[in-house]
Tab-separated table of C-alpha atoms and ligand atoms in Angstrom:
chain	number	residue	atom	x	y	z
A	1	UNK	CA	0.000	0.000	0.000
A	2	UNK	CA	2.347	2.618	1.682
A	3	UNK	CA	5.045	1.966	-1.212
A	4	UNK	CA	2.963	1.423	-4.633
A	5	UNK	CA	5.332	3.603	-6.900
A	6	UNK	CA	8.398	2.756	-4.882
A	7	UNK	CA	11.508	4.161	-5.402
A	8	UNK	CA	13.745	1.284	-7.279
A	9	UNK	CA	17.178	0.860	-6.209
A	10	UNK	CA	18.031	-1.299	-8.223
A	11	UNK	CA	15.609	-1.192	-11.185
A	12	UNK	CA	14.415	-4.097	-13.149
A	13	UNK	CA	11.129	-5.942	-11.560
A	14	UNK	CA	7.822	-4.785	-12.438
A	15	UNK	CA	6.209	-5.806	-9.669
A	16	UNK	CA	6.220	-4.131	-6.070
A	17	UNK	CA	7.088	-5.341	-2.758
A	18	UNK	CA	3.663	-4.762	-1.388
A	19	UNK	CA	4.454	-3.835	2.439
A	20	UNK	CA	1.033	-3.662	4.075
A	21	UNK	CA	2.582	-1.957	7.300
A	22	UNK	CA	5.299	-2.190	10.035
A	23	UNK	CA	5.779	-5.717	11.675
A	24	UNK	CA	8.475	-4.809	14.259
A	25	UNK	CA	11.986	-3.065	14.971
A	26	UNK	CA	14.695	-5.222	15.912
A	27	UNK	CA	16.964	-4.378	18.828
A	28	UNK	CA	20.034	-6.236	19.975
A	29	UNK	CA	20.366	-6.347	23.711
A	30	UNK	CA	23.283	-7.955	25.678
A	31	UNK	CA	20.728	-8.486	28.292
A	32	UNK	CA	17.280	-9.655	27.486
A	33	UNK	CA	15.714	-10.064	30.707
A	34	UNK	CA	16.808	-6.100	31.927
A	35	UNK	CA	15.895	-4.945	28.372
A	36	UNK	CA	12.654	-6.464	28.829
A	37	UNK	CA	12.488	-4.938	32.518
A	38	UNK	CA	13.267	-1.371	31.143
A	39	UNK	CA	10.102	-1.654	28.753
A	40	UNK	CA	7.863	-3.250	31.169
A	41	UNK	CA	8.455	-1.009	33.923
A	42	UNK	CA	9.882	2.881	32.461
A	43	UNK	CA	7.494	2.437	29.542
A	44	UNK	CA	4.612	0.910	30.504
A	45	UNK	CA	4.836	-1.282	27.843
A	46	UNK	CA	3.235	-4.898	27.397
A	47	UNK	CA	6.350	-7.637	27.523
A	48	UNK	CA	5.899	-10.962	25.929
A	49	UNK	CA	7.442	-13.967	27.681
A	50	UNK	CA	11.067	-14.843	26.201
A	51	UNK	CA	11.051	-17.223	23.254
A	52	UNK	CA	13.535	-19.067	22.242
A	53	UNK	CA	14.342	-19.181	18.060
A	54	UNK	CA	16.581	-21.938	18.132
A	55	UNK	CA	16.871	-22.110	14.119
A	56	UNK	CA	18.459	-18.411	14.201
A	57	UNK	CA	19.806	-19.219	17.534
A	58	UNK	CA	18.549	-16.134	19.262
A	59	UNK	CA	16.111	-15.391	22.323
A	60	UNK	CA	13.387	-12.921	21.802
A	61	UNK	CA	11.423	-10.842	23.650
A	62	UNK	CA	8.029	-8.719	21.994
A	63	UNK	CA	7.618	-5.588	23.340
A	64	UNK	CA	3.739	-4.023	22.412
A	65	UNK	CA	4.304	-0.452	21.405
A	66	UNK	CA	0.086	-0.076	20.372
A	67	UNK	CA	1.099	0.573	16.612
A	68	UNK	CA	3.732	-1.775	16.206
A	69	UNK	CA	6.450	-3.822	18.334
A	70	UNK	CA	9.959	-4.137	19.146
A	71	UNK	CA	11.552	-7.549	19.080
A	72	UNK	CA	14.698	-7.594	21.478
A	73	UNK	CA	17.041	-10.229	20.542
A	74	UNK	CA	19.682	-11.521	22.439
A	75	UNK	CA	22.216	-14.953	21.333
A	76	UNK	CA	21.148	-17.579	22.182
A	77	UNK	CA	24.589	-19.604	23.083
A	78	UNK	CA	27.765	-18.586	21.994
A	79	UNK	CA	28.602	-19.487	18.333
A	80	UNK	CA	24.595	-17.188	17.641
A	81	UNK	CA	25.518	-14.705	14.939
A	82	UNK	CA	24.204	-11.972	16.868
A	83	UNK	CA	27.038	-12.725	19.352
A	84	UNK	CA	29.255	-11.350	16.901
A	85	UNK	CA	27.111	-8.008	16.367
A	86	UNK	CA	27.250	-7.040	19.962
A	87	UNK	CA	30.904	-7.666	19.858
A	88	UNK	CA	30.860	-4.665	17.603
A	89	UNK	CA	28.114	-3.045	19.875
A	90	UNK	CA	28.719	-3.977	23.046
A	91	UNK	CA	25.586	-1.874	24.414
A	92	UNK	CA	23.074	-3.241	21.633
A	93	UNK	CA	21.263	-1.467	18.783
A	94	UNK	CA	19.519	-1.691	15.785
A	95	UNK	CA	19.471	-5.233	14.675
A	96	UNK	CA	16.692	-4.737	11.674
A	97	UNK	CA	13.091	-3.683	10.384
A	98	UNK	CA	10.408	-6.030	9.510
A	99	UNK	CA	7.786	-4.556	7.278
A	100	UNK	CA	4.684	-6.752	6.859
A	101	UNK	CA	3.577	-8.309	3.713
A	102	UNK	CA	0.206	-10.401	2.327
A	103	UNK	CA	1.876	-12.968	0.845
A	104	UNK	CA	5.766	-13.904	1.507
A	105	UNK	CA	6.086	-15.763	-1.517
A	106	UNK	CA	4.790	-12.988	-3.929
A	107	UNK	CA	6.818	-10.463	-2.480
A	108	UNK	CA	10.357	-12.907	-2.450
A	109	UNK	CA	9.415	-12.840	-6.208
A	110	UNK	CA	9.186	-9.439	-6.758
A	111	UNK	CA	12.696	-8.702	-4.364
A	112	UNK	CA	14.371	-11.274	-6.938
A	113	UNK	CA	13.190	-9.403	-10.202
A	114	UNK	CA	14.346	-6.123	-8.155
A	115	UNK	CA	17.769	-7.658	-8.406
A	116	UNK	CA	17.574	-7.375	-4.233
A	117	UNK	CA	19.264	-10.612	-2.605
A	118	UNK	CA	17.671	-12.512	-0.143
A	119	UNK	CA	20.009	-13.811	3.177
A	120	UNK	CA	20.416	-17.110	3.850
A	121	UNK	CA	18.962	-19.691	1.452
A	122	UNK	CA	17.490	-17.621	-0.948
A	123	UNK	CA	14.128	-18.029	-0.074
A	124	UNK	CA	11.006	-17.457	2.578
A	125	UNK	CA	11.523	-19.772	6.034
A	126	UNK	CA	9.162	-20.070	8.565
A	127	UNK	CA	9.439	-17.877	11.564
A	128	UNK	CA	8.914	-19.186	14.919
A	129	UNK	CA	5.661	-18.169	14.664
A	130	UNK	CA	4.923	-20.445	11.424
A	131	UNK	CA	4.713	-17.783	8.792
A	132	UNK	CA	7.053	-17.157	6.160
A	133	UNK	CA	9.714	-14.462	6.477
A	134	UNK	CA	13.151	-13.488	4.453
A	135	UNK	CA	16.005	-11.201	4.666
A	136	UNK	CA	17.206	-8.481	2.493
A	137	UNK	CA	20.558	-7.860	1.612
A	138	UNK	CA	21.495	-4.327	3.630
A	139	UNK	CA	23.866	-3.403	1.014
A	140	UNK	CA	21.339	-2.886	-1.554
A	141	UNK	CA	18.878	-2.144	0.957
A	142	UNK	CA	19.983	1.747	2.444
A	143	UNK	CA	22.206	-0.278	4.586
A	144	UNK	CA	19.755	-1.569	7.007
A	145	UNK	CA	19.284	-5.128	7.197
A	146	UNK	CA	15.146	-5.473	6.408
A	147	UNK	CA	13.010	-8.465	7.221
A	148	UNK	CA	9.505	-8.971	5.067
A	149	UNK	CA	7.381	-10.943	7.356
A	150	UNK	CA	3.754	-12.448	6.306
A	151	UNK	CA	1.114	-10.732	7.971
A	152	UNK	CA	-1.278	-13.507	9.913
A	153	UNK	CA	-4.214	-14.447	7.519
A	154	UNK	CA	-7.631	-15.590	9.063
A	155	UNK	CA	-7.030	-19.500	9.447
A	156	UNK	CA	-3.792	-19.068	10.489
A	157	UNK	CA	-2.911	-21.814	12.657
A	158	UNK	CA	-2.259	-20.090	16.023
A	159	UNK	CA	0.968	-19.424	17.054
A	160	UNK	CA	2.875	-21.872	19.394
A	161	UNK	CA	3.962	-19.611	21.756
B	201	CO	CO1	12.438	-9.786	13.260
């Protein structure tokens, strides 16, 4: 909706990445549990439970901000690949943006004919949540590493968590 007449980067594809809205900000923490306590109780802010992502090896925590959320992310053990991004940062930061999408598949398609790589293998994964999600490339992407996540659809199976 919010981007029909996008601005191309990288030219090429016809069709749009239709994003549909913002899914969630990621922040790294070092510390989930006293991120998590700084939302909760200076924010007034709803806190999900931590869940664990073992595939991406990373613990999450959901933070309702009304409009959208924030997903803090801390490793999860040692060899995690955001281990190595708070080595850089020891304090945490800006891990990522995940802008929502109708239909995963549809928009990995588009990315592709956009000449924008996806992360990892190429293709939409299931979350932890069961729907499908990819990664952007940040270097073609404004430098900031973006997540398109599939908006829940009615008959969703409900999430495990
Ligand atoms: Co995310």
């Amino acid at each position: 909706m919010c981007c029909r007449g996008k601005t191309r980067y990288d030219g090429g594809g016809d069709l749009p990445i239709e994003v549909t809205g913002l899914s969630h900000i990621g922040i790294a923490v070092p510390d989930l549990a006293a991120a998590a306590t700084v939302f909760r109780e200076r924010f007034s802010c709803k806190v999900s439970e931590p869940i664990d992502v073992p595939a991406q090896k990373v613990r999450i925590v959901y933070v309702d901000l009304g409009n959208a959320r924030l997903e803090l992310i801390a490793p999860l053990g040692v060899d995690s690949p955001l281990a190595k991004f708070l080595e850089k940062r020891p304090e945490g930061g800006l891990h990522h943006v995940a802008l929502a999408v109708a239909d995963a598949d549809d928009a990995a398609a588009a990315a592709k004919a956009d000449g924008l790589r996806i992360l990892g293998s190429g293709a939409p994964a299931a979350g932890h949540h069961g729907r499908p999600l990819f990664f952007l490339d940040p270097r073609a992407l404004l430098g900031t590493l973006t997540e398109i996540e599939q908006a829940p659809r009615a008959g969703d199976p409900p999430p495990s968590h």
